[in-house]
Amino acid sequence: MKPPIAFWFDFISPFGYLASLRIDELAARHGRTVDWRPLLLGVTVLKVMGLPPVPQTPLKGDHAARQIARYLRRHGLALGRDPAAAPMNPLPAARLLAWLRANAPEHARPMARAVFDAHWARGRAMDDAAALRDEALRAGVPAAVVDAGLADPTAAALLRAEVNAAIAAGAFGSPFFIVDGEPFFGVDNLELLDEWLARGGW
Amino acid sequence: MKPPIAFWFDFISPFGYLASLRIDELAARHGRTVDWRPLLLGVTVLKVMGLPPVPQTPLKGDHAARQIARYLRRHGLALGRDPAAAPMNPLPAARLLAWLRANAPEHARPMARAVFDAHWARGRAMDDAAALRDEALRAGVPAAVVDAGLADPTAAALLRAEVNAAIAAGAFGSPFFIVDGEPFFGVDNLELLDEWLARGGW
């Protein structure tokens, strides 16, 4: 059994959402599974790298908006939310994901999928317990599991550990993939990641 | 006749060099020519965007080094210079290129090609008039043209105009391509640019 592909993302990242729509299918074609892992751009990019958010960076913000629009046209997709709008608070969702990954890992991916879809396809704010509970239940996560995750104060520490693991692995953006120690950053690198898996590296 | 592809780059950029090895052939396959244009990362990235140089950015510097190494292995290439070393002063070469583009455009590409190859394939510092003259002559640029370009004080203003044109077009990194108004950033986006040209956009 080959090790899973680490898929790091922040729920506030439209590029992370777009990658989330493809990574499982891509990995499966190569006999791989995917480990969906939360990081926080507010820690990696803003604090550790010392950079401003992309939308507020001159030239880069406009370029990212054009990249998103071009990607959506290429793949026949639409967003239910303006990627230039102020981001939601990702902490509650990221903490719940970190908790599920540690305590009920079979529910981690469905919950993350539900948050991404509700937020980016339907434009729902996913920054409080009520919205997370509602969407997780709709995605089939048992109520007892959701409630335990939302109530457990260790979730914050589990998320901090995830963010530290991302940094230790060299992951900083969203999406950021690591396969067998090799880093791939950005949705535009999925084709390269695909080639890497097909060739077994180079 | 379709308009040329704008190829913006900084001579200090290893990614710009790697793109320079492929862009003419790629463009020609689609009936396009390439306009080789100098920009300065010290202006676009450092001053306009307010960001630190990539090699000094935590996490990103290490990632760029890995990207370069992986790209070199994928394409069977080697560099004659350590991309992590302190960059040369790109101003004399960039000024000469801006001057040639305005005054003797048929010699702009050969001169840029010569600078890139001398610097990145052979590790030669290309930051003074003697080195530029030597390599330009070897590349077939007439001595009278090289000397006129090196001596003309308007070259600095021509370079400033180029950098301002890059910023006005939304170009900030190296390499940065603009085709029919559409931006493509980075050597990893050459495949996407290729697809864009093949499909006539989307």
mmCIF file of C-alpha atoms in Angstrom:
data_model
loop_
_atom_site.group_PDB
_atom_site.id
_atom_site.type_symbol
_atom_site.label_atom_id
_atom_site.label_comp_id
_atom_site.label_asym_id
_atom_site.label_seq_id
_atom_site.Cartn_x
_atom_site.Cartn_y
_atom_site.Cartn_z
ATOM 1 C CA MET A 1 0.000 0.000 0.000
ATOM 2 C CA LYS A 2 1.523 3.288 -1.068
ATOM 3 C CA PRO A 3 1.387 6.164 1.418
ATOM 4 C CA PRO A 4 -1.413 8.701 0.974
ATOM 5 C CA ILE A 5 -0.964 12.040 -0.736
ATOM 6 C CA ALA A 6 -1.053 14.867 1.787
ATOM 7 C CA PHE A 7 -3.520 17.514 0.622
ATOM 8 C CA TRP A 8 -3.062 20.700 2.639
ATOM 9 C CA PHE A 9 -5.592 23.499 2.309
ATOM 10 C CA ASP A 10 -7.377 26.372 3.981
ATOM 11 C CA PHE A 11 -11.157 26.528 3.643
ATOM 12 C CA ILE A 12 -10.915 30.258 2.781
ATOM 13 C CA SER A 13 -8.891 29.456 -0.356
ATOM 14 C CA PRO A 14 -10.806 29.222 -3.648
ATOM 15 C CA PHE A 15 -7.807 27.454 -5.174
ATOM 16 C CA GLY A 16 -7.998 24.911 -2.361
ATOM 17 C CA TYR A 17 -11.658 24.325 -3.155
ATOM 18 C CA LEU A 18 -10.968 23.892 -6.873
ATOM 19 C CA ALA A 19 -8.225 21.359 -6.126
ATOM 20 C CA SER A 20 -10.531 19.510 -3.732
ATOM 21 C CA LEU A 21 -12.815 18.711 -6.656
ATOM 22 C CA ARG A 22 -10.089 16.747 -8.454
ATOM 23 C CA ILE A 23 -7.511 15.348 -6.076
ATOM 24 C CA ASP A 24 -9.309 12.175 -4.981
ATOM 25 C CA GLU A 25 -9.993 11.039 -8.562
ATOM 26 C CA LEU A 26 -6.445 11.915 -9.621
ATOM 27 C CA ALA A 27 -4.930 10.009 -6.695
ATOM 28 C CA ALA A 28 -7.183 6.988 -7.220
ATOM 29 C CA ARG A 29 -6.000 6.632 -10.832
ATOM 30 C CA HIS A 30 -2.544 5.991 -9.381
ATOM 31 C CA GLY A 31 -3.686 3.709 -6.566
ATOM 32 C CA ARG A 32 -3.299 6.414 -3.949
ATOM 33 C CA THR A 33 -5.521 7.766 -1.232
ATOM 34 C CA VAL A 34 -5.606 11.373 -0.027
ATOM 35 C CA ASP A 35 -5.115 12.697 3.487
ATOM 36 C CA TRP A 36 -7.112 15.946 3.726
ATOM 37 C CA ARG A 37 -5.281 18.228 6.160
ATOM 38 C CA PRO A 38 -6.070 21.753 7.381
ATOM 39 C CA LEU A 39 -3.559 24.576 7.467
ATOM 40 C CA LEU A 40 -4.121 28.270 8.134
ATOM 41 C CA LEU A 41 -2.878 30.807 5.601
ATOM 42 C CA GLY A 42 -3.070 33.373 8.397
ATOM 43 C CA VAL A 43 -0.247 31.460 10.087
ATOM 44 C CA THR A 44 1.823 30.125 7.193
ATOM 45 C CA VAL A 45 1.676 33.064 4.788
ATOM 46 C CA LEU A 46 1.053 36.012 7.094
ATOM 47 C CA LYS A 47 3.066 35.055 10.202
ATOM 48 C CA VAL A 48 5.747 32.595 9.091
ATOM 49 C CA MET A 49 6.436 33.951 5.599
ATOM 50 C CA GLY A 50 5.652 37.557 6.562
ATOM 51 C CA LEU A 51 3.609 38.202 3.415
ATOM 52 C CA PRO A 52 0.320 40.061 2.966
ATOM 53 C CA PRO A 53 -2.807 38.187 1.834
ATOM 54 C CA VAL A 54 -2.777 37.611 -1.938
ATOM 55 C CA PRO A 55 -5.918 39.709 -2.613
ATOM 56 C CA GLN A 56 -4.248 42.700 -0.945
ATOM 57 C CA THR A 57 -0.932 42.272 -2.776
ATOM 58 C CA PRO A 58 -0.550 44.726 -5.681
ATOM 59 C CA LEU A 59 -0.533 43.017 -9.100
ATOM 60 C CA LYS A 60 -0.783 39.549 -7.531
ATOM 61 C CA GLY A 61 -4.350 40.091 -6.329
ATOM 62 C CA ASP A 62 -5.568 41.015 -9.811
ATOM 63 C CA HIS A 63 -3.619 38.142 -11.302
ATOM 64 C CA ALA A 64 -5.144 35.622 -8.897
ATOM 65 C CA ALA A 65 -8.628 36.842 -9.808
ATOM 66 C CA ARG A 66 -7.857 36.297 -13.504
ATOM 67 C CA GLN A 67 -6.380 32.871 -12.784
ATOM 68 C CA ILE A 68 -9.543 31.821 -10.962
ATOM 69 C CA ALA A 69 -11.808 33.098 -13.746
ATOM 70 C CA ARG A 70 -9.739 31.304 -16.401
ATOM 71 C CA TYR A 71 -9.689 28.073 -14.405
ATOM 72 C CA LEU A 72 -13.468 28.182 -13.935
ATOM 73 C CA ARG A 73 -13.996 28.663 -17.692
ATOM 74 C CA ARG A 74 -11.555 25.849 -18.512
ATOM 75 C CA HIS A 75 -13.329 23.397 -16.233
ATOM 76 C CA GLY A 76 -16.891 24.606 -16.749
ATOM 77 C CA LEU A 77 -17.324 25.574 -13.107
ATOM 78 C CA ALA A 78 -18.853 28.466 -11.223
ATOM 79 C CA LEU A 79 -18.396 29.751 -7.678
ATOM 80 C CA GLY A 80 -21.284 30.596 -5.388
ATOM 81 C CA ARG A 81 -19.199 33.236 -3.668
ATOM 82 C CA ASP A 82 -17.013 36.141 -4.816
ATOM 83 C CA PRO A 83 -13.386 35.127 -4.170
ATOM 84 C CA ALA A 84 -12.530 38.817 -3.727
ATOM 85 C CA ALA A 85 -14.922 39.175 -0.778
ATOM 86 C CA ALA A 86 -13.545 39.251 2.767
ATOM 87 C CA PRO A 87 -12.792 35.680 3.850
ATOM 88 C CA MET A 88 -14.795 33.885 6.517
ATOM 89 C CA ASN A 89 -13.167 32.882 9.798
ATOM 90 C CA PRO A 90 -11.785 29.410 8.977
ATOM 91 C CA LEU A 91 -10.956 28.419 12.580
ATOM 92 C CA PRO A 92 -14.124 26.520 13.586
ATOM 93 C CA ALA A 93 -14.141 24.410 10.406
ATOM 94 C CA ALA A 94 -10.387 23.803 10.492
ATOM 95 C CA ARG A 95 -10.539 22.792 14.165
ATOM 96 C CA LEU A 96 -13.375 20.373 13.500
ATOM 97 C CA LEU A 97 -11.447 18.843 10.615
ATOM 98 C CA ALA A 98 -8.325 18.454 12.766
ATOM 99 C CA TRP A 99 -10.421 16.822 15.482
ATOM 100 C CA LEU A 100 -12.122 14.421 13.070
ATOM 101 C CA ARG A 101 -8.809 13.486 11.490
ATOM 102 C CA ALA A 102 -7.491 12.501 14.935
ATOM 103 C CA ASN A 103 -10.638 10.974 16.415
ATOM 104 C CA ALA A 104 -12.921 9.796 13.614
ATOM 105 C CA PRO A 105 -10.805 9.876 10.459
ATOM 106 C CA GLU A 106 -13.419 8.217 8.251
ATOM 107 C CA HIS A 107 -15.537 11.359 8.661
ATOM 108 C CA ALA A 108 -12.758 13.898 7.982
ATOM 109 C CA ARG A 109 -12.998 13.954 4.199
ATOM 110 C CA PRO A 110 -16.831 14.031 4.014
ATOM 111 C CA MET A 111 -16.898 16.928 6.491
ATOM 112 C CA ALA A 112 -14.230 18.866 4.599
ATOM 113 C CA ARG A 113 -16.022 18.184 1.305
ATOM 114 C CA ALA A 114 -19.272 19.457 2.850
ATOM 115 C CA VAL A 115 -17.650 22.662 4.133
ATOM 116 C CA PHE A 116 -15.959 23.393 0.804
ATOM 117 C CA ASP A 117 -19.136 22.797 -1.187
ATOM 118 C CA ALA A 118 -21.397 24.779 1.114
ATOM 119 C CA HIS A 119 -18.974 27.681 1.194
ATOM 120 C CA TRP A 120 -17.691 27.872 -2.378
ATOM 121 C CA ALA A 121 -20.466 26.318 -4.446
ATOM 122 C CA ARG A 122 -23.409 27.675 -2.450
ATOM 123 C CA GLY A 123 -21.883 30.732 -0.770
ATOM 124 C CA ARG A 124 -22.794 29.744 2.777
ATOM 125 C CA ALA A 125 -20.745 31.197 5.644
ATOM 126 C CA MET A 126 -19.237 28.195 7.410
ATOM 127 C CA ASP A 127 -17.774 29.974 10.401
ATOM 128 C CA ASP A 128 -19.974 28.861 13.269
ATOM 129 C CA ALA A 129 -20.990 25.627 14.968
ATOM 130 C CA ALA A 130 -24.587 25.715 13.709
ATOM 131 C CA ALA A 131 -23.594 25.842 10.033
ATOM 132 C CA LEU A 132 -20.891 23.203 10.514
ATOM 133 C CA ARG A 133 -23.301 20.887 12.329
ATOM 134 C CA ASP A 134 -25.975 21.340 9.694
ATOM 135 C CA GLU A 135 -23.710 20.650 6.720
ATOM 136 C CA ALA A 136 -21.873 17.783 8.423
ATOM 137 C CA LEU A 137 -25.160 16.049 9.185
ATOM 138 C CA ARG A 138 -26.279 16.522 5.563
ATOM 139 C CA ALA A 139 -22.981 14.911 4.514
ATOM 140 C CA GLY A 140 -23.741 11.864 6.648
ATOM 141 C CA VAL A 141 -21.464 12.501 9.607
ATOM 142 C CA PRO A 142 -23.281 11.154 12.712
ATOM 143 C CA ALA A 143 -24.650 13.813 15.038
ATOM 144 C CA ALA A 144 -22.844 12.342 18.042
ATOM 145 C CA VAL A 145 -19.512 12.641 16.211
ATOM 146 C CA VAL A 146 -20.133 16.199 15.058
ATOM 147 C CA ASP A 147 -21.260 17.323 18.491
ATOM 148 C CA ALA A 148 -18.301 15.667 20.200
ATOM 149 C CA GLY A 149 -15.893 17.385 17.802
ATOM 150 C CA LEU A 150 -17.510 20.783 18.166
ATOM 151 C CA ALA A 151 -17.486 20.546 21.964
ATOM 152 C CA ASP A 152 -13.977 19.164 22.507
ATOM 153 C CA PRO A 153 -11.529 21.855 23.660
ATOM 154 C CA THR A 154 -8.581 19.799 22.380
ATOM 155 C CA ALA A 155 -9.582 20.641 18.781
ATOM 156 C CA ALA A 156 -7.649 23.927 18.889
ATOM 157 C CA ALA A 157 -4.427 22.159 19.886
ATOM 158 C CA LEU A 158 -4.981 19.498 17.224
ATOM 159 C CA LEU A 159 -5.281 22.241 14.588
ATOM 160 C CA ARG A 160 -2.129 23.952 15.846
ATOM 161 C CA ALA A 161 -0.335 20.624 15.507
ATOM 162 C CA GLU A 162 -1.591 20.289 11.943
ATOM 163 C CA VAL A 163 -0.374 23.753 10.990
ATOM 164 C CA ASN A 164 2.998 23.026 12.578
ATOM 165 C CA ALA A 165 3.176 19.740 10.661
ATOM 166 C CA ALA A 166 2.468 21.608 7.433
ATOM 167 C CA ILE A 167 5.263 24.081 8.109
ATOM 168 C CA ALA A 168 7.651 21.298 9.078
ATOM 169 C CA ALA A 169 6.865 19.566 5.781
ATOM 170 C CA GLY A 170 7.443 22.798 3.832
ATOM 171 C CA ALA A 171 3.760 23.303 2.974
ATOM 172 C CA PHE A 172 2.560 26.901 3.098
ATOM 173 C CA GLY A 173 -0.109 27.584 0.455
ATOM 174 C CA SER A 174 -3.496 26.233 -0.497
ATOM 175 C CA PRO A 175 -3.655 23.788 -2.131
ATOM 176 C CA PHE A 176 -0.306 22.250 -1.284
ATOM 177 C CA PHE A 177 0.334 18.569 -1.997
ATOM 178 C CA ILE A 178 3.138 16.391 -0.723
ATOM 179 C CA VAL A 179 3.637 13.005 -2.306
ATOM 180 C CA ASP A 180 6.486 10.822 -1.063
ATOM 181 C CA GLY A 181 8.221 13.939 0.250
ATOM 182 C CA GLU A 182 7.856 15.888 -3.000
ATOM 183 C CA PRO A 183 5.984 19.222 -2.826
ATOM 184 C CA PHE A 184 3.446 20.468 -5.382
ATOM 185 C CA PHE A 185 1.967 23.922 -4.839
ATOM 186 C CA GLY A 186 -1.178 25.241 -6.455
ATOM 187 C CA VAL A 187 -4.065 23.928 -8.495
ATOM 188 C CA ASP A 188 -2.074 24.673 -11.659
ATOM 189 C CA ASN A 189 0.406 21.990 -10.581
ATOM 190 C CA LEU A 190 -2.100 19.125 -10.534
ATOM 191 C CA GLU A 191 -1.046 18.098 -14.047
ATOM 192 C CA LEU A 192 2.583 17.964 -12.918
ATOM 193 C CA LEU A 193 1.592 15.948 -9.852
ATOM 194 C CA ASP A 194 -0.314 13.592 -12.158
ATOM 195 C CA GLU A 195 2.777 13.142 -14.318
ATOM 196 C CA TRP A 196 4.938 12.603 -11.224
ATOM 197 C CA LEU A 197 2.686 9.779 -10.038
ATOM 198 C CA ALA A 198 2.470 8.228 -13.504
ATOM 199 C CA ARG A 199 6.245 8.181 -13.920
ATOM 200 C CA GLY A 200 7.018 7.353 -10.306
ATOM 201 C CA GLY A 201 9.016 10.544 -9.986
ATOM 202 C CA TRP A 202 12.109 11.659 -11.857
ATOM 203 C CA MET B 1 -0.165 38.102 -38.648
ATOM 204 C CA LYS B 2 -0.985 37.418 -35.026
ATOM 205 C CA PRO B 3 0.562 39.718 -32.415
ATOM 206 C CA PRO B 4 3.719 38.500 -30.681
ATOM 207 C CA ILE B 5 3.740 36.897 -27.265
ATOM 208 C CA ALA B 6 5.234 39.249 -24.676
ATOM 209 C CA PHE B 7 7.923 37.408 -22.702
ATOM 210 C CA TRP B 8 8.865 39.412 -19.617
ATOM 211 C CA PHE B 9 11.868 38.345 -17.571
ATOM 212 C CA ASP B 10 14.724 39.415 -15.333
ATOM 213 C CA PHE B 11 18.191 38.088 -16.150
ATOM 214 C CA ILE B 12 18.721 37.244 -12.462
ATOM 215 C CA SER B 13 15.823 34.773 -12.562
ATOM 216 C CA PRO B 14 16.669 31.097 -13.116
ATOM 217 C CA PHE B 15 13.021 30.446 -13.952
ATOM 218 C CA GLY B 16 13.264 33.179 -16.605
ATOM 219 C CA TYR B 17 16.292 31.450 -18.085
ATOM 220 C CA LEU B 18 14.563 28.065 -18.132
ATOM 221 C CA ALA B 19 11.548 29.569 -19.897
ATOM 222 C CA SER B 20 13.813 31.312 -22.402
ATOM 223 C CA LEU B 21 14.959 27.896 -23.621
ATOM 224 C CA ARG B 22 11.430 26.921 -24.709
ATOM 225 C CA ILE B 23 9.290 29.941 -25.497
ATOM 226 C CA ASP B 24 10.408 30.581 -29.095
ATOM 227 C CA GLU B 25 9.794 26.983 -30.194
ATOM 228 C CA LEU B 26 6.473 26.883 -28.365
ATOM 229 C CA ALA B 27 5.318 30.131 -29.961
ATOM 230 C CA ALA B 28 6.474 29.102 -33.439
ATOM 231 C CA ARG B 29 4.342 25.955 -33.278
ATOM 232 C CA HIS B 30 1.338 28.274 -33.075
ATOM 233 C CA GLY B 31 2.536 30.742 -35.696
ATOM 234 C CA ARG B 32 3.575 33.303 -33.125
ATOM 235 C CA THR B 33 6.720 35.306 -32.539
ATOM 236 C CA VAL B 34 8.065 36.353 -29.147
ATOM 237 C CA ASP B 35 8.867 39.841 -27.914
ATOM 238 C CA TRP B 36 11.659 39.472 -25.305
ATOM 239 C CA ARG B 37 11.189 42.264 -22.751
ATOM 240 C CA PRO B 38 13.181 43.146 -19.619
ATOM 241 C CA LEU B 39 11.615 43.839 -16.257
ATOM 242 C CA LEU B 40 13.285 44.242 -12.874
ATOM 243 C CA LEU B 41 12.140 42.081 -9.966
ATOM 244 C CA GLY B 42 13.726 44.669 -7.697
ATOM 245 C CA VAL B 43 11.039 47.092 -8.879
ATOM 246 C CA THR B 44 8.015 44.882 -9.485
ATOM 247 C CA VAL B 45 8.296 42.451 -6.570
ATOM 248 C CA LEU B 46 10.259 44.450 -4.012
ATOM 249 C CA LYS B 47 8.951 47.990 -4.561
ATOM 250 C CA VAL B 48 5.523 47.687 -6.179
ATOM 251 C CA MET B 49 4.328 44.484 -4.515
ATOM 252 C CA GLY B 50 6.250 45.119 -1.295
ATOM 253 C CA LEU B 51 7.507 41.536 -1.043
ATOM 254 C CA PRO B 52 10.939 40.202 -0.081
ATOM 255 C CA PRO B 53 13.036 38.301 -2.655
ATOM 256 C CA VAL B 54 11.885 34.701 -3.012
ATOM 257 C CA PRO B 55 15.180 33.157 -1.776
ATOM 258 C CA GLN B 56 14.855 35.166 1.471
ATOM 259 C CA THR B 57 11.188 34.287 2.013
ATOM 260 C CA PRO B 58 10.732 31.527 4.625
ATOM 261 C CA LEU B 59 9.375 28.263 3.161
ATOM 262 C CA LYS B 60 9.091 29.784 -0.334
ATOM 263 C CA GLY B 61 12.853 30.004 -0.814
ATOM 264 C CA ASP B 62 13.319 26.302 -0.071
ATOM 265 C CA HIS B 63 10.360 25.435 -2.248
ATOM 266 C CA ALA B 64 11.730 27.409 -5.205
ATOM 267 C CA ALA B 65 15.048 25.578 -4.884
ATOM 268 C CA ARG B 66 13.231 22.244 -5.011
ATOM 269 C CA GLN B 67 11.140 23.391 -7.978
ATOM 270 C CA ILE B 68 14.277 24.329 -9.891
ATOM 271 C CA ALA B 69 15.985 21.024 -9.123
ATOM 272 C CA ARG B 70 12.895 19.055 -10.178
ATOM 273 C CA TYR B 71 12.510 21.065 -13.381
ATOM 274 C CA LEU B 72 16.169 20.497 -14.271
ATOM 275 C CA ARG B 73 15.805 16.738 -13.763
ATOM 276 C CA ARG B 74 12.575 16.656 -15.802
ATOM 277 C CA HIS B 75 14.174 18.426 -18.742
ATOM 278 C CA GLY B 76 17.662 16.955 -18.493
ATOM 279 C CA LEU B 77 19.266 20.339 -17.857
ATOM 280 C CA ALA B 78 21.963 21.679 -15.566
ATOM 281 C CA LEU B 79 22.796 25.185 -14.373
ATOM 282 C CA GLY B 80 26.293 26.629 -14.426
ATOM 283 C CA ARG B 81 25.526 28.768 -11.432
ATOM 284 C CA ASP B 82 23.955 28.175 -8.005
ATOM 285 C CA PRO B 83 20.493 29.782 -8.060
ATOM 286 C CA ALA B 84 20.786 30.361 -4.297
ATOM 287 C CA ALA B 85 23.874 32.560 -4.743
ATOM 288 C CA ALA B 86 23.529 36.342 -4.479
ATOM 289 C CA PRO B 87 22.174 37.658 -7.781
ATOM 290 C CA MET B 88 24.257 39.730 -10.154
ATOM 291 C CA ASN B 89 23.335 43.342 -10.866
ATOM 292 C CA PRO B 90 20.932 43.001 -13.806
ATOM 293 C CA LEU B 91 20.819 46.707 -14.730
ATOM 294 C CA PRO B 92 23.527 46.888 -17.442
ATOM 295 C CA ALA B 93 22.165 43.857 -19.314
ATOM 296 C CA ALA B 94 18.547 44.953 -18.938
ATOM 297 C CA ARG B 95 19.378 48.477 -20.124
ATOM 298 C CA LEU B 96 21.187 47.135 -23.157
ATOM 299 C CA LEU B 97 18.248 44.905 -23.995
ATOM 300 C CA ALA B 98 15.804 47.807 -23.659
ATOM 301 C CA TRP B 99 18.026 49.911 -25.920
ATOM 302 C CA LEU B 100 18.334 47.179 -28.558
ATOM 303 C CA ARG B 101 14.594 46.558 -28.507
ATOM 304 C CA ALA B 102 14.014 50.244 -29.295
ATOM 305 C CA ASN B 103 16.924 50.887 -31.652
ATOM 306 C CA ALA B 104 18.004 47.602 -33.258
ATOM 307 C CA PRO B 105 15.233 45.109 -32.475
ATOM 308 C CA GLU B 106 16.645 42.332 -34.654
ATOM 309 C CA HIS B 107 19.541 42.097 -32.181
ATOM 310 C CA ALA B 108 17.457 42.130 -28.973
ATOM 311 C CA ARG B 109 16.714 38.419 -28.795
ATOM 312 C CA PRO B 110 20.246 37.228 -29.716
ATOM 313 C CA MET B 111 21.714 39.513 -27.059
ATOM 314 C CA ALA B 112 19.251 38.362 -24.395
ATOM 315 C CA ARG B 113 19.874 34.731 -25.361
ATOM 316 C CA ALA B 114 23.631 35.325 -25.056
ATOM 317 C CA VAL B 115 23.313 36.919 -21.612
ATOM 318 C CA PHE B 116 21.068 34.153 -20.302
ATOM 319 C CA ASP B 117 23.337 31.393 -21.607
ATOM 320 C CA ALA B 118 26.563 32.970 -20.393
ATOM 321 C CA HIS B 119 25.105 33.631 -16.965
ATOM 322 C CA TRP B 120 23.035 30.514 -16.272
ATOM 323 C CA ALA B 121 24.652 27.818 -18.403
ATOM 324 C CA ARG B 122 28.263 28.940 -17.950
ATOM 325 C CA GLY B 123 28.110 30.904 -14.697
ATOM 326 C CA ARG B 124 29.613 34.096 -16.069
ATOM 327 C CA ALA B 125 28.841 37.361 -14.258
ATOM 328 C CA MET B 126 27.121 39.541 -16.849
ATOM 329 C CA ASP B 127 27.003 42.764 -14.906
ATOM 330 C CA ASP B 128 29.493 44.970 -16.692
ATOM 331 C CA ALA B 129 30.023 46.413 -20.148
ATOM 332 C CA ALA B 130 33.049 44.248 -20.956
ATOM 333 C CA ALA B 131 31.209 40.962 -20.399
ATOM 334 C CA LEU B 132 28.141 42.193 -22.247
ATOM 335 C CA ARG B 133 30.224 43.364 -25.200
ATOM 336 C CA ASP B 134 32.147 40.106 -25.335
ATOM 337 C CA GLU B 135 29.080 37.851 -25.261
ATOM 338 C CA ALA B 136 27.056 40.045 -27.619
ATOM 339 C CA LEU B 137 29.851 39.940 -30.187
ATOM 340 C CA ARG B 138 30.071 36.154 -29.845
ATOM 341 C CA ALA B 139 26.307 36.048 -30.496
ATOM 342 C CA GLY B 140 26.760 37.981 -33.737
ATOM 343 C CA VAL B 141 25.595 41.407 -32.679
ATOM 344 C CA PRO B 142 27.724 43.948 -34.609
ATOM 345 C CA ALA B 143 30.306 45.769 -32.513
ATOM 346 C CA ALA B 144 29.023 49.168 -33.610
ATOM 347 C CA VAL B 145 25.535 48.294 -32.355
ATOM 348 C CA VAL B 146 26.757 46.928 -29.027
ATOM 349 C CA ASP B 147 28.991 49.917 -28.420
ATOM 350 C CA ALA B 148 26.265 52.379 -29.316
ATOM 351 C CA GLY B 149 23.860 50.676 -26.929
ATOM 352 C CA LEU B 150 26.349 50.523 -24.081
ATOM 353 C CA ALA B 151 27.252 54.203 -24.485
ATOM 354 C CA ASP B 152 23.786 55.675 -24.926
ATOM 355 C CA PRO B 153 22.522 57.366 -21.746
ATOM 356 C CA THR B 154 18.904 56.966 -22.896
ATOM 357 C CA ALA B 155 19.107 53.225 -22.183
ATOM 358 C CA ALA B 156 18.211 53.761 -18.509
ATOM 359 C CA ALA B 157 15.015 55.615 -19.422
ATOM 360 C CA LEU B 158 14.143 52.963 -21.994
ATOM 361 C CA LEU B 159 14.451 50.291 -19.297
ATOM 362 C CA ARG B 160 12.308 52.304 -16.897
ATOM 363 C CA ALA B 161 9.674 52.532 -19.625
ATOM 364 C CA GLU B 162 9.812 48.763 -20.096
ATOM 365 C CA VAL B 163 9.359 48.097 -16.387
ATOM 366 C CA ASN B 164 6.449 50.530 -16.281
ATOM 367 C CA ALA B 165 4.919 48.809 -19.319
ATOM 368 C CA ALA B 166 5.221 45.459 -17.538
ATOM 369 C CA ILE B 167 3.462 46.800 -14.454
ATOM 370 C CA ALA B 168 0.743 48.432 -16.568
ATOM 371 C CA ALA B 169 0.163 45.077 -18.272
ATOM 372 C CA GLY B 170 -0.021 43.285 -14.912
ATOM 373 C CA ALA B 171 3.306 41.469 -15.341
ATOM 374 C CA PHE B 172 5.409 41.199 -12.196
ATOM 375 C CA GLY B 173 7.372 37.926 -12.113
ATOM 376 C CA SER B 174 9.918 36.138 -14.232
ATOM 377 C CA PRO B 175 8.993 34.585 -16.559
ATOM 378 C CA PHE B 176 5.694 36.316 -17.215
ATOM 379 C CA PHE B 177 3.947 35.880 -20.549
ATOM 380 C CA ILE B 178 1.090 37.892 -21.986
ATOM 381 C CA VAL B 179 -0.692 36.578 -25.052
ATOM 382 C CA ASP B 180 -3.581 38.572 -26.466
ATOM 383 C CA GLY B 181 -4.021 40.242 -23.089
ATOM 384 C CA GLU B 182 -4.010 36.972 -21.133
ATOM 385 C CA PRO B 183 -1.349 36.564 -18.392
ATOM 386 C CA PHE B 184 0.661 33.397 -17.738
ATOM 387 C CA PHE B 185 3.090 33.452 -14.818
ATOM 388 C CA GLY B 186 5.946 31.039 -14.298
ATOM 389 C CA VAL B 187 7.744 28.338 -16.214
ATOM 390 C CA ASP B 188 5.262 25.801 -14.819
ATOM 391 C CA ASN B 189 2.526 27.550 -16.807
ATOM 392 C CA LEU B 190 4.116 26.983 -20.228
ATOM 393 C CA GLU B 191 1.928 23.904 -20.763
ATOM 394 C CA LEU B 192 -1.174 25.965 -20.004
ATOM 395 C CA LEU B 193 0.024 28.701 -22.373
ATOM 396 C CA ASP B 194 0.559 26.024 -25.010
ATOM 397 C CA GLU B 195 -2.997 24.770 -24.521
ATOM 398 C CA TRP B 196 -4.337 28.334 -24.641
ATOM 399 C CA LEU B 197 -2.681 28.948 -27.998
ATOM 400 C CA ALA B 198 -3.804 25.578 -29.391
ATOM 401 C CA ARG B 199 -7.424 26.169 -28.436
ATOM 402 C CA GLY B 200 -7.412 29.907 -29.214
ATOM 403 C CA GLY B 201 -8.323 30.666 -25.622
ATOM 404 C CA TRP B 202 -11.400 29.626 -23.681
#
